[in-house]
Every structure is written in C-alpha cells, then in structure tokens.
Amino acid sequence: TGMFTFDPGFLATASCESKITFIDGDLGMLYYRGYPIEQLAEKCDYLEVCYLLLNGELPNAAQRTEFVRGIMRHNMLHDQLFSLFKGFRRDAHPMAVMVGVVGALSAFYHDSLDITNAEHRRISAHRLIAKLPTIAAQAYRYSKGLPFSYPKNGLTYAENFMHMMFSTPCEEYKVNPVLARALDRIFTLHADHEQNASTSTVRLAGSSGANPFACIAAGIACLWGPSHGGANEAVLKMLDEIGSADNVAEFMDGVKDKRYKLMGFGHRVYKNMDPRAAIMKETCDEVLRELGLQDDPKFKLAMALEKIALEDPYFVERKLYPNVDFYSGIVLSAIGIPVSMFTPIFALARTVGWIAHWTEMIADPQQKIGRPRQLYTGAERRDVAPVSDR
Ligand code: CMC
C-alpha cells in the first residue's frame, strides 16, 4: 500500500484523542465522561447530560439552574429565520430544512465566526443546543401548514419540544410525563457516540477553522443517511413494508439472501447488545403499556422480528443485535411523532455531542487540519488530444 496505511471506512484508524465518550463494543459498554450510560439515563435529565458532555463534570444544583436558564435564554429563533423556512417547499424532508436553517445561523451570529474566543465558542454551543428543538419543531409545523410555535420556558427540554411540535393556537398540548421522560431518554441515549460518521464530519469540517454552525450543518447532512441517523426512520418503513407478522419468515429470507438489510440491527462498534438498546427496550415497553399499544399490530410485528433475529443463526453468527434505533423508532412512533421527524430528533439530541467534540478539537493545541491521503488508482500520465481527434 505504498507510503500510506489503506483503511477504507476507518476500521483501524483513531483520528484523534478524546476525553468525552468511551465505548467498548465487545462488552457493550458506553460511558460519557466516565459515567455509565445506564446511570445517566436513570438518574439525570438531558440538560444535565449536556452540561456533563460540554464541561466534563455533572452540574451541582446551582450550576444546573444557571445552565438551564442559560439554554432557555437562547431558545427562540430570530424572526427573519421564519422567512427562510417559508422558502422551502412544504413537502421538503425536515432534514433538508434543518441542514439549511442551521447552516444559516452563522449569518445571524457574527461572533460565532471568531472561533479563537472561548466565550464566543461557549455561546455558540448554548445557542445550538437551545435552538435545535425549535428549528426541528418548526420544520415539522411548516410541512403540516401549521403556524410557527414558540418555546415555553418552565417546561423541561423534552416537554418543550413536544409543546412546540403539537400545541395549536386553539389548544395547548398536554404533555404526558411518561412520554416526556421517554423522549428525554432518547435525547440522552443519542447525545454522543464518539467518532461516528457525523461527529467525524463535524471534526473534519471544523479542522479548517469553519464556524460551529456550518460544522453542525455538515454533521446533520451526514447523519441523514440511512446507514446512520436515517436508520430509525428506515425501521418504521420496513415494518410498514412487511405489513404483518405472517410475512416475517419471507422477509427474513430476503435479508439472508442479502437482498436488503434488517434495519435497526447491527452496529460498526457493538458486536454485543448495544447498551442504549437495552435501556430503550425498557422505555419502549413502558411507553407501549402507558398508551395501551401492546396489542397494536405494528408493535407486535416489531417484537416478533426482534425475537426471530435474536435467535436466528444468521444474526447470532454475525453478532447482529438490535441497535438503539430499532427501539427509538418504535417509541417515537407510539408517541405520535411522524416518521420524517425521527432523524431530526436524532440530530437535535446529537448536537451537544457534535459541539462538545468541536470544542475539544478547537481547544487542542495539537489540532491540525484533517487531510486524509489516498491510493491513486486512476489513469497514468497521458496527453490531451484536440477535441476533433477524441
Ligand atoms: N441486516 C442483515 N445483515 C447485516 C446487517 C443487517 N442490518 N448488518 C450487517 N449485516 C451483515 C453484513 O451483510 C455482513 O455479512 P457478511 O459477513 O456475510 O458479508 C456482516 O453482517 C457484517 O456487516 P458489515 O456491513 O461489515 O458491518 P458494518 O460495520 O460495515 O455495518 C451498519 C454496520 C450499522 C452500517 C450495518 O449493520 C447496517 O447497515 N445496519 C442497518 C442500518 C442501521 O440500523 N443503522 C443504524 C446504526 S446505529 C445508529 C447510527 O450509527 O446512526
């Protein structure tokens, strides 16, 4: 392989040092800043987890109050941004709208362009965490022809998102605490996952000195793909295609013939149960029970698929387990969130991870522009013929 190590897909390349997230894929362990994800999901809410990812430590009560207040201060959108939404087609995918609107934030906050200033970096991080739910909810409302909504302080981060999604001018949405807690958990479980494709994209974009809003927009673009954040949406589409439990066996034959994949299964790093999936499965049971949906055909089908896949030698031999998106898709669907919003919700939850990595990278004195090399396999040197001779 000549001068360079050839490692397509980065299966054996560490691109950076990081203190944020630890994963042991063989043992199925995930820690944020040293804390096991199971404890964080049970004992902390999402904004505490955000504080932890950004600052390295969990907040005490006073720090928590100040942080929550600081985030709430930034959750509105500049009024002119609403005109930007209106420039999109109503049937645009909300992820397409998110890439555009988040990228446009740098046109509103000139201080974000000075990435050498730590205070400016901190404010950009807070703005992003605060505004992403508002942007995601407005992308949804615009697609539905609903009037834009505003955040309401006093609600939790997850409650506020549900309020912005579902309240109408005539009726306030009454947030069910079990569902809000489930959504908050989805946010926590998606908050960071070290150097996945979108986070690496954010780091690579940021390595050139690009502003944080542009970098996060790049991360959102990468997350959209079906092998990454688009998987939760793909799970629900797959369930619709299979239709009923009677068709599972035939569908599985197609998976084993490699005509298509079982979406929501498998992971590049976890070759054991994804610890997030184990937590999400519990939350999934809770939500289905709360809503009395245990016997709903779609959810019964999902559970039948899960059972078959966990026992089938094809999956067992390849160490393919359900990943977090298998269950989060089911939970979101049960809550009444449309499928097109699944990936935007992943994006808003992952924003803190992206910005924590971006901040860590910018503050690192060893930081260099990211510049992979290649193995050239194209044409050898040749001469250009005049157009009449080609
Ligand atoms: N269904 C059927 N077969 C599969 C699946 C699947 N979901 N995933 C992997 N395989 C097979 C694959 O065909 C290969 O078989 P063989 O060894 O016979 O060639 C073997 O398992 C190893 O897979 P791989 O493609 O080498 O694994 P990878 O690390 O490159 O891919 C993945 C990981 C997540 C892209 C892949 O498992 C996949 O496409 N899963 C479905 C999509 C999905 O659920 N993605 C969400 C990932 S978690 C959240 C996130 O990252 O955003």
Short mmCIF file of C-alpha atoms and ligand atoms in Angstrom, two decimals:
data_model
loop_
_atom_site.label_atom_id
_atom_site.label_comp_id
_atom_site.label_asym_id
_atom_site.label_seq_id
_atom_site.Cartn_x
_atom_site.Cartn_y
_atom_site.Cartn_z
CA THR A 1 0.00 0.00 0.00
CA GLY A 2 2.93 2.35 -0.57
CA MET A 3 3.51 5.22 1.83
CA PHE A 4 0.09 5.25 3.44
CA THR A 5 -1.98 2.88 5.50
CA PHE A 6 -5.00 1.88 3.45
CA ASP A 7 -8.02 1.82 5.75
CA PRO A 8 -11.30 2.45 3.92
CA GLY A 9 -14.12 3.03 6.37
CA PHE A 10 -11.54 3.76 9.12
CA LEU A 11 -11.85 0.30 10.65
CA ALA A 12 -8.45 0.57 12.30
CA THR A 13 -7.65 4.27 12.47
CA ALA A 14 -8.01 6.54 15.50
CA SER A 15 -8.42 10.07 14.15
CA CYS A 16 -7.97 11.93 17.42
CA GLU A 17 -7.57 11.75 21.18
CA SER A 18 -10.76 12.44 23.11
CA LYS A 19 -11.90 12.62 26.73
CA ILE A 20 -15.63 12.69 26.04
CA THR A 21 -17.05 9.23 25.37
CA PHE A 22 -15.76 5.72 25.92
CA ILE A 23 -17.18 2.69 24.08
CA ASP A 24 -16.24 -0.96 24.46
CA GLY A 25 -18.12 -2.58 21.62
CA ASP A 26 -17.27 -6.16 22.59
CA LEU A 27 -18.52 -5.75 26.13
CA GLY A 28 -21.37 -3.42 25.16
CA MET A 29 -20.22 -0.52 27.37
CA LEU A 30 -20.86 3.17 26.81
CA TYR A 31 -19.64 5.90 29.19
CA TYR A 32 -19.97 9.67 28.89
CA ARG A 33 -17.07 11.34 30.74
CA GLY A 34 -16.62 8.13 32.72
CA TYR A 35 -20.26 7.68 33.76
CA PRO A 36 -22.09 4.55 32.52
CA ILE A 37 -24.96 5.41 30.19
CA GLU A 38 -27.35 3.29 32.29
CA GLN A 39 -26.82 5.54 35.33
CA LEU A 40 -27.07 8.74 33.32
CA ALA A 41 -30.31 7.60 31.66
CA GLU A 42 -31.82 6.73 35.02
CA LYS A 43 -30.55 9.50 37.29
CA CYS A 44 -30.03 12.56 35.10
CA ASP A 45 -32.08 14.52 32.64
CA TYR A 46 -30.86 15.50 29.20
CA LEU A 47 -29.69 19.01 30.06
CA GLU A 48 -27.56 17.67 32.91
CA VAL A 49 -26.04 15.25 30.40
CA CYS A 50 -25.40 18.18 28.05
CA TYR A 51 -23.61 20.03 30.84
CA LEU A 52 -21.54 16.92 31.52
CA LEU A 53 -20.55 16.44 27.88
CA LEU A 54 -19.60 20.09 27.46
CA ASN A 55 -17.85 20.67 30.78
CA GLY A 56 -16.54 17.28 31.81
CA GLU A 57 -18.41 17.16 35.16
CA LEU A 58 -22.03 16.84 36.22
CA PRO A 59 -23.51 20.13 37.46
CA ASN A 60 -24.33 20.77 41.11
CA ALA A 61 -27.75 22.26 41.86
CA ALA A 62 -26.67 25.89 41.36
CA GLN A 63 -24.74 25.11 38.15
CA ARG A 64 -27.72 23.16 36.86
CA THR A 65 -30.13 26.04 37.44
CA GLU A 66 -27.77 28.50 35.78
CA PHE A 67 -27.16 26.24 32.80
CA VAL A 68 -30.88 25.55 32.23
CA ARG A 69 -31.58 29.28 32.44
CA GLY A 70 -28.72 29.99 30.03
CA ILE A 71 -30.06 27.50 27.48
CA MET A 72 -33.60 28.86 27.78
CA ARG A 73 -32.34 32.36 27.05
CA HIS A 74 -31.33 31.20 23.59
CA ASN A 75 -34.23 29.01 22.53
CA MET A 76 -36.10 31.49 20.32
CA LEU A 77 -35.30 32.00 16.65
CA HIS A 78 -34.54 35.32 15.02
CA ASP A 79 -37.79 36.39 13.39
CA GLN A 80 -36.17 36.57 9.96
CA LEU A 81 -35.33 32.89 10.14
CA PHE A 82 -39.02 32.15 9.72
CA SER A 83 -38.82 33.64 6.21
CA LEU A 84 -36.10 31.13 5.47
CA PHE A 85 -38.43 28.26 6.39
CA LYS A 86 -41.01 29.71 4.05
CA GLY A 87 -38.58 29.47 1.14
CA PHE A 88 -38.74 25.68 1.25
CA ARG A 89 -41.38 23.52 -0.38
CA ARG A 90 -43.94 22.29 2.13
CA ASP A 91 -43.16 18.69 1.23
CA ALA A 92 -39.41 19.07 1.83
CA HIS A 93 -37.92 16.49 4.19
CA PRO A 94 -37.40 18.20 7.58
CA MET A 95 -33.73 17.12 7.48
CA ALA A 96 -33.27 19.14 4.27
CA VAL A 97 -34.76 22.15 6.04
CA MET A 98 -32.58 21.58 9.13
CA VAL A 99 -29.34 21.47 7.11
CA GLY A 100 -30.27 24.81 5.55
CA VAL A 101 -31.59 26.61 8.62
CA VAL A 102 -28.80 25.50 10.97
CA GLY A 103 -26.19 26.46 8.38
CA ALA A 104 -27.84 29.87 8.10
CA LEU A 105 -27.45 30.59 11.83
CA SER A 106 -23.88 31.77 11.20
CA ALA A 107 -25.37 34.59 9.13
CA PHE A 108 -27.16 35.79 12.29
CA TYR A 109 -24.42 35.43 14.92
CA HIS A 110 -21.24 37.06 13.70
CA ASP A 111 -19.49 36.34 17.00
CA SER A 112 -19.55 32.62 16.06
CA LEU A 113 -17.04 33.31 13.28
CA ASP A 114 -14.32 34.11 15.80
CA ILE A 115 -13.57 30.59 16.91
CA THR A 116 -10.43 31.64 18.78
CA ASN A 117 -12.56 33.26 21.51
CA ALA A 118 -13.58 30.68 24.15
CA GLU A 119 -16.55 32.76 25.34
CA HIS A 120 -17.88 33.00 21.78
CA ARG A 121 -17.47 29.26 21.39
CA ARG A 122 -19.41 28.66 24.60
CA ILE A 123 -22.28 30.91 23.49
CA SER A 124 -22.43 29.22 20.07
CA ALA A 125 -22.67 25.85 21.82
CA HIS A 126 -25.53 27.08 24.01
CA ARG A 127 -27.30 28.63 21.03
CA LEU A 128 -27.13 25.38 19.12
CA ILE A 129 -28.43 23.24 21.99
CA ALA A 130 -31.21 25.75 22.65
CA LYS A 131 -32.32 26.38 19.07
CA LEU A 132 -32.19 22.92 17.54
CA PRO A 133 -35.50 21.73 19.06
CA THR A 134 -37.16 24.96 17.96
CA ILE A 135 -35.81 24.56 14.43
CA ALA A 136 -36.82 20.88 14.24
CA ALA A 137 -40.34 21.60 15.51
CA GLN A 138 -40.80 24.46 13.03
CA ALA A 139 -39.63 22.26 10.15
CA TYR A 140 -42.42 19.86 11.10
CA ARG A 141 -45.05 22.58 11.55
CA TYR A 142 -44.19 24.14 8.23
CA SER A 143 -44.60 20.77 6.48
CA LYS A 144 -48.07 20.48 8.04
CA GLY A 145 -49.17 24.04 7.26
CA LEU A 146 -49.36 24.82 10.97
CA PRO A 147 -48.40 28.30 12.24
CA PHE A 148 -44.93 28.54 13.75
CA SER A 149 -44.80 27.99 17.50
CA TYR A 150 -42.60 29.39 20.28
CA PRO A 151 -40.79 27.69 23.12
CA LYS A 152 -42.28 28.00 26.57
CA ASN A 153 -39.93 28.41 29.48
CA GLY A 154 -40.79 26.46 32.59
CA LEU A 155 -41.16 23.23 30.65
CA THR A 156 -38.30 20.74 30.51
CA TYR A 157 -36.29 20.45 27.31
CA ALA A 158 -38.26 17.37 26.16
CA GLU A 159 -41.64 18.79 27.24
CA ASN A 160 -40.89 22.00 25.43
CA PHE A 161 -40.14 20.10 22.23
CA MET A 162 -43.46 18.24 22.48
CA HIS A 163 -45.24 21.53 23.18
CA MET A 164 -43.66 23.18 20.12
CA MET A 165 -44.49 20.18 17.95
CA PHE A 166 -48.09 19.62 18.95
CA SER A 167 -49.67 22.71 20.52
CA THR A 168 -52.01 24.68 18.28
CA PRO A 169 -53.26 28.25 18.70
CA CYS A 170 -56.59 26.84 19.85
CA GLU A 171 -55.35 24.09 22.10
CA GLU A 172 -52.30 23.59 24.24
CA TYR A 173 -50.82 20.09 24.05
CA LYS A 174 -51.00 18.38 27.42
CA VAL A 175 -47.65 16.68 27.93
CA ASN A 176 -47.85 13.16 29.36
CA PRO A 177 -44.91 12.86 31.80
CA VAL A 178 -44.22 9.20 30.89
CA LEU A 179 -43.85 10.16 27.23
CA ALA A 180 -41.78 13.25 28.02
CA ARG A 181 -39.44 11.13 30.13
CA ALA A 182 -39.13 8.60 27.29
CA LEU A 183 -38.25 11.38 24.85
CA ASP A 184 -35.74 12.83 27.30
CA ARG A 185 -34.14 9.38 27.48
CA ILE A 186 -33.97 9.17 23.70
CA PHE A 187 -32.14 12.51 23.77
CA THR A 188 -29.70 11.27 26.44
CA LEU A 189 -29.00 8.00 24.65
CA HIS A 190 -28.28 9.84 21.39
CA ALA A 191 -26.27 12.68 22.94
CA ASP A 192 -22.85 11.36 21.92
CA HIS A 193 -21.20 8.32 20.42
CA GLU A 194 -17.55 9.28 19.92
CA GLN A 195 -16.13 9.30 16.37
CA ASN A 196 -19.14 8.12 14.33
CA ALA A 197 -19.55 9.36 10.75
CA SER A 198 -21.38 12.60 11.59
CA THR A 199 -19.11 13.52 14.52
CA SER A 200 -16.05 12.85 12.37
CA THR A 201 -17.65 15.07 9.72
CA VAL A 202 -18.08 17.86 12.26
CA ARG A 203 -14.46 17.50 13.35
CA LEU A 204 -13.17 17.42 9.79
CA ALA A 205 -15.23 20.46 8.81
CA GLY A 206 -14.12 22.25 11.98
CA SER A 207 -10.47 21.40 11.45
CA SER A 208 -10.31 24.05 8.73
CA GLY A 209 -11.49 26.71 11.18
CA ALA A 210 -15.06 26.78 9.84
CA ASN A 211 -17.64 28.28 12.22
CA PRO A 212 -19.64 25.97 14.54
CA PHE A 213 -22.99 26.47 12.81
CA ALA A 214 -21.51 25.45 9.46
CA CYS A 215 -19.86 22.43 11.09
CA ILE A 216 -23.06 21.26 12.75
CA ALA A 217 -24.93 21.69 9.46
CA ALA A 218 -22.34 19.34 7.92
CA GLY A 219 -22.94 16.87 10.75
CA ILE A 220 -26.69 16.98 10.13
CA ALA A 221 -26.14 16.32 6.43
CA CYS A 222 -24.04 13.26 7.23
CA LEU A 223 -26.47 11.99 9.86
CA TRP A 224 -29.28 11.95 7.34
CA GLY A 225 -28.01 8.82 5.55
CA PRO A 226 -29.90 5.53 6.14
CA SER A 227 -26.80 3.72 7.42
CA HIS A 228 -26.51 6.31 10.19
CA GLY A 229 -29.25 8.52 11.66
CA GLY A 230 -31.73 7.63 8.96
CA ALA A 231 -31.99 4.10 10.37
CA ASN A 232 -34.77 4.84 12.87
CA GLU A 233 -36.93 6.09 10.01
CA ALA A 234 -35.95 3.08 7.89
CA VAL A 235 -37.09 0.74 10.70
CA LEU A 236 -40.65 2.06 10.58
CA LYS A 237 -40.72 2.00 6.78
CA MET A 238 -39.56 -1.60 6.91
CA LEU A 239 -42.31 -2.52 9.40
CA ASP A 240 -44.86 -0.98 7.03
CA GLU A 241 -43.44 -2.94 4.10
CA ILE A 242 -43.52 -6.25 5.96
CA GLY A 243 -47.11 -5.44 6.90
CA SER A 244 -47.90 -8.27 9.29
CA ALA A 245 -46.30 -10.99 11.40
CA ASP A 246 -47.31 -13.58 8.74
CA ASN A 247 -44.77 -12.12 6.31
CA VAL A 248 -41.79 -12.14 8.67
CA ALA A 249 -40.37 -15.51 7.53
CA GLU A 250 -40.40 -14.48 3.86
CA PHE A 251 -38.87 -11.10 4.70
CA MET A 252 -36.08 -12.81 6.66
CA ASP A 253 -35.25 -14.97 3.63
CA GLY A 254 -34.57 -11.79 1.68
CA VAL A 255 -32.31 -10.49 4.44
CA LYS A 256 -30.29 -13.72 4.45
CA ASP A 257 -30.03 -13.65 0.64
CA LYS A 258 -28.59 -10.14 1.15
CA ARG A 259 -31.27 -8.52 -0.97
CA TYR A 260 -31.77 -5.97 1.82
CA LYS A 261 -30.80 -5.41 5.44
CA LEU A 262 -32.79 -5.74 8.59
CA MET A 263 -32.89 -2.08 9.56
CA GLY A 264 -32.20 -1.29 13.21
CA PHE A 265 -29.87 -4.27 13.53
CA GLY A 266 -26.10 -4.36 13.55
CA HIS A 267 -23.53 -1.79 14.50
CA ARG A 268 -19.98 -1.00 13.44
CA VAL A 269 -18.71 -0.90 17.02
CA TYR A 270 -21.11 -3.01 19.10
CA LYS A 271 -20.66 -6.69 18.49
CA ASN A 272 -22.77 -7.31 21.56
CA MET A 273 -26.06 -5.81 22.71
CA ASP A 274 -25.91 -2.03 22.28
CA PRO A 275 -26.31 -0.80 25.91
CA ARG A 276 -28.52 2.01 24.64
CA ALA A 277 -30.81 -0.55 23.01
CA ALA A 278 -31.22 -2.39 26.34
CA ILE A 279 -32.33 0.86 28.04
CA MET A 280 -34.52 1.82 25.12
CA LYS A 281 -36.22 -1.55 25.09
CA GLU A 282 -37.38 -0.97 28.69
CA THR A 283 -38.59 2.51 27.81
CA CYS A 284 -40.32 1.06 24.78
CA ASP A 285 -42.25 -1.44 26.95
CA GLU A 286 -43.19 1.38 29.35
CA VAL A 287 -44.49 3.63 26.59
CA LEU A 288 -46.49 0.89 24.86
CA ARG A 289 -48.03 -0.02 28.22
CA GLU A 290 -48.80 3.61 29.07
CA LEU A 291 -50.57 4.07 25.74
CA GLY A 292 -52.21 0.63 25.74
CA LEU A 293 -50.50 -0.24 22.46
CA GLN A 294 -49.07 -3.66 23.37
CA ASP A 295 -51.52 -5.34 21.01
CA ASP A 296 -51.15 -2.89 18.16
CA PRO A 297 -50.24 -4.96 15.04
CA LYS A 298 -47.23 -2.80 14.11
CA PHE A 299 -45.65 -3.08 17.53
CA LYS A 300 -46.42 -6.78 17.77
CA LEU A 301 -44.69 -7.22 14.43
CA ALA A 302 -41.63 -5.33 15.72
CA MET A 303 -41.43 -7.60 18.75
CA ALA A 304 -41.78 -10.71 16.55
CA LEU A 305 -38.91 -9.51 14.35
CA GLU A 306 -36.72 -8.81 17.35
CA LYS A 307 -37.35 -12.28 18.77
CA ILE A 308 -36.62 -14.08 15.49
CA ALA A 309 -33.48 -12.08 14.81
CA LEU A 310 -32.08 -12.66 18.28
CA GLU A 311 -32.40 -16.42 17.77
CA ASP A 312 -31.57 -16.79 14.07
CA PRO A 313 -28.07 -18.21 13.37
CA TYR A 314 -27.51 -15.67 10.55
CA PHE A 315 -27.73 -12.86 13.11
CA VAL A 316 -26.13 -14.73 16.00
CA GLU A 317 -23.05 -15.71 13.95
CA ARG A 318 -22.57 -12.17 12.69
CA LYS A 319 -23.15 -10.70 16.15
CA LEU A 320 -26.00 -8.57 14.86
CA TYR A 321 -28.10 -7.24 17.73
CA PRO A 322 -30.87 -4.66 17.71
CA ASN A 323 -29.36 -1.18 17.94
CA VAL A 324 -30.81 1.86 19.71
CA ASP A 325 -32.66 2.98 16.61
CA PHE A 326 -34.74 -0.16 16.43
CA TYR A 327 -36.49 0.75 19.70
CA SER A 328 -36.31 4.54 19.49
CA GLY A 329 -38.21 4.41 16.18
CA ILE A 330 -40.96 2.38 17.83
CA VAL A 331 -41.14 4.71 20.84
CA LEU A 332 -41.27 7.85 18.71
CA SER A 333 -43.96 6.35 16.54
CA ALA A 334 -46.02 5.39 19.61
CA ILE A 335 -45.69 8.95 20.97
CA GLY A 336 -47.27 10.17 17.73
CA ILE A 337 -44.16 11.66 16.17
CA PRO A 338 -44.23 11.29 12.38
CA VAL A 339 -41.55 9.14 10.81
CA SER A 340 -40.00 12.07 8.93
CA MET A 341 -39.13 13.65 12.30
CA PHE A 342 -37.16 10.69 13.66
CA THR A 343 -33.84 11.73 12.17
CA PRO A 344 -34.33 15.43 13.07
CA ILE A 345 -34.83 14.28 16.67
CA PHE A 346 -31.60 12.29 16.50
CA ALA A 347 -29.91 15.43 15.11
CA LEU A 348 -31.14 17.70 17.87
CA ALA A 349 -30.07 15.20 20.54
CA ARG A 350 -26.62 14.65 18.95
CA THR A 351 -25.94 18.37 18.59
CA VAL A 352 -24.43 18.51 22.08
CA GLY A 353 -22.05 15.65 21.23
CA TRP A 354 -21.02 17.31 17.98
CA ILE A 355 -20.39 20.63 19.66
CA ALA A 356 -18.52 19.00 22.57
CA HIS A 357 -16.19 17.33 20.05
CA TRP A 358 -15.81 20.51 18.04
CA THR A 359 -14.94 22.44 21.22
CA GLU A 360 -12.49 19.78 22.36
CA MET A 361 -10.79 19.85 18.98
CA ILE A 362 -10.52 23.64 18.73
CA ALA A 363 -9.07 23.86 22.25
CA ASP A 364 -6.45 21.17 21.49
CA PRO A 365 -3.05 22.77 20.80
CA GLN A 366 -2.08 19.78 18.62
CA GLN A 367 -5.06 20.32 16.35
CA LYS A 368 -4.29 20.22 12.61
CA ILE A 369 -6.43 20.41 9.53
CA GLY A 370 -7.79 16.94 8.73
CA ARG A 371 -6.35 15.73 5.45
CA PRO A 372 -6.55 12.02 4.63
CA ARG A 373 -4.38 10.67 1.82
CA GLN A 374 -5.40 8.23 -0.90
CA LEU A 375 -4.12 5.40 -3.05
CA TYR A 376 -4.39 6.69 -6.59
CA THR A 377 -5.75 4.03 -8.98
CA GLY A 378 -6.70 6.20 -11.99
CA ALA A 379 -5.24 6.69 -15.47
CA GLU A 380 -1.49 7.04 -15.98
CA ARG A 381 0.01 10.22 -17.41
CA ARG A 382 -1.36 10.95 -20.91
CA ASP A 383 -1.58 13.84 -23.37
CA VAL A 384 -4.66 15.87 -24.25
CA ALA A 385 -5.78 15.38 -27.87
CA PRO A 386 -7.57 18.21 -29.74
CA VAL A 387 -11.36 17.86 -29.42
CA SER A 388 -11.70 16.88 -33.12
CA ASP A 389 -9.45 13.83 -32.56
CA ARG A 390 -11.19 12.47 -29.43
N1 CMC B 1 -29.14 -6.95 8.28
C1 CMC B 1 -28.61 -8.03 7.65
N2 CMC B 1 -27.30 -8.28 7.56
C2 CMC B 1 -26.48 -7.40 8.13
C3 CMC B 1 -26.95 -6.25 8.79
C4 CMC B 1 -28.33 -6.04 8.85
N3 CMC B 1 -28.84 -4.98 9.46
N4 CMC B 1 -25.90 -5.54 9.26
C5 CMC B 1 -24.80 -6.22 8.91
N5 CMC B 1 -25.14 -7.35 8.22
C6 CMC B 1 -24.22 -8.40 7.72
C7 CMC B 1 -23.42 -7.92 6.55
O1 CMC B 1 -24.09 -8.22 5.36
C8 CMC B 1 -22.14 -8.71 6.74
O2 CMC B 1 -22.39 -10.03 6.33
P1 CMC B 1 -21.18 -10.93 5.67
O3 CMC B 1 -20.15 -11.04 6.74
O4 CMC B 1 -21.86 -12.21 5.32
O5 CMC B 1 -20.72 -10.15 4.47
C9 CMC B 1 -21.95 -8.75 8.24
O6 CMC B 1 -23.29 -8.64 8.78
C10 CMC B 1 -21.07 -7.64 8.80
O7 CMC B 1 -21.64 -6.37 8.45
P2 CMC B 1 -20.84 -5.13 7.89
O8 CMC B 1 -21.65 -4.49 6.79
O9 CMC B 1 -19.43 -5.48 7.64
O10 CMC B 1 -20.87 -4.18 9.17
P3 CMC B 1 -20.54 -2.65 9.20
O11 CMC B 1 -19.86 -2.39 10.48
O12 CMC B 1 -19.87 -2.17 7.98
O13 CMC B 1 -22.02 -2.00 9.19
C11 CMC B 1 -24.06 -1.00 9.86
C12 CMC B 1 -22.68 -1.53 10.30
C13 CMC B 1 -24.74 -0.35 11.06
C14 CMC B 1 -23.89 0.04 8.74
C15 CMC B 1 -24.91 -2.20 9.34
O14 CMC B 1 -25.06 -3.15 10.37
C16 CMC B 1 -26.27 -1.76 8.83
O15 CMC B 1 -26.39 -1.31 7.68
N6 CMC B 1 -27.36 -1.91 9.66
C17 CMC B 1 -28.68 -1.49 9.28
C18 CMC B 1 -28.80 0.02 9.39
C19 CMC B 1 -28.84 0.50 10.82
O16 CMC B 1 -29.62 0.01 11.64
N7 CMC B 1 -28.02 1.51 11.13
C20 CMC B 1 -28.00 2.16 12.45
C21 CMC B 1 -26.70 2.02 13.13
S1 CMC B 1 -26.79 2.56 14.82
C22 CMC B 1 -27.11 4.25 14.81
C23 CMC B 1 -26.17 5.09 13.99
O17 CMC B 1 -24.98 4.79 13.83
O18 CMC B 1 -26.64 6.12 13.50
#
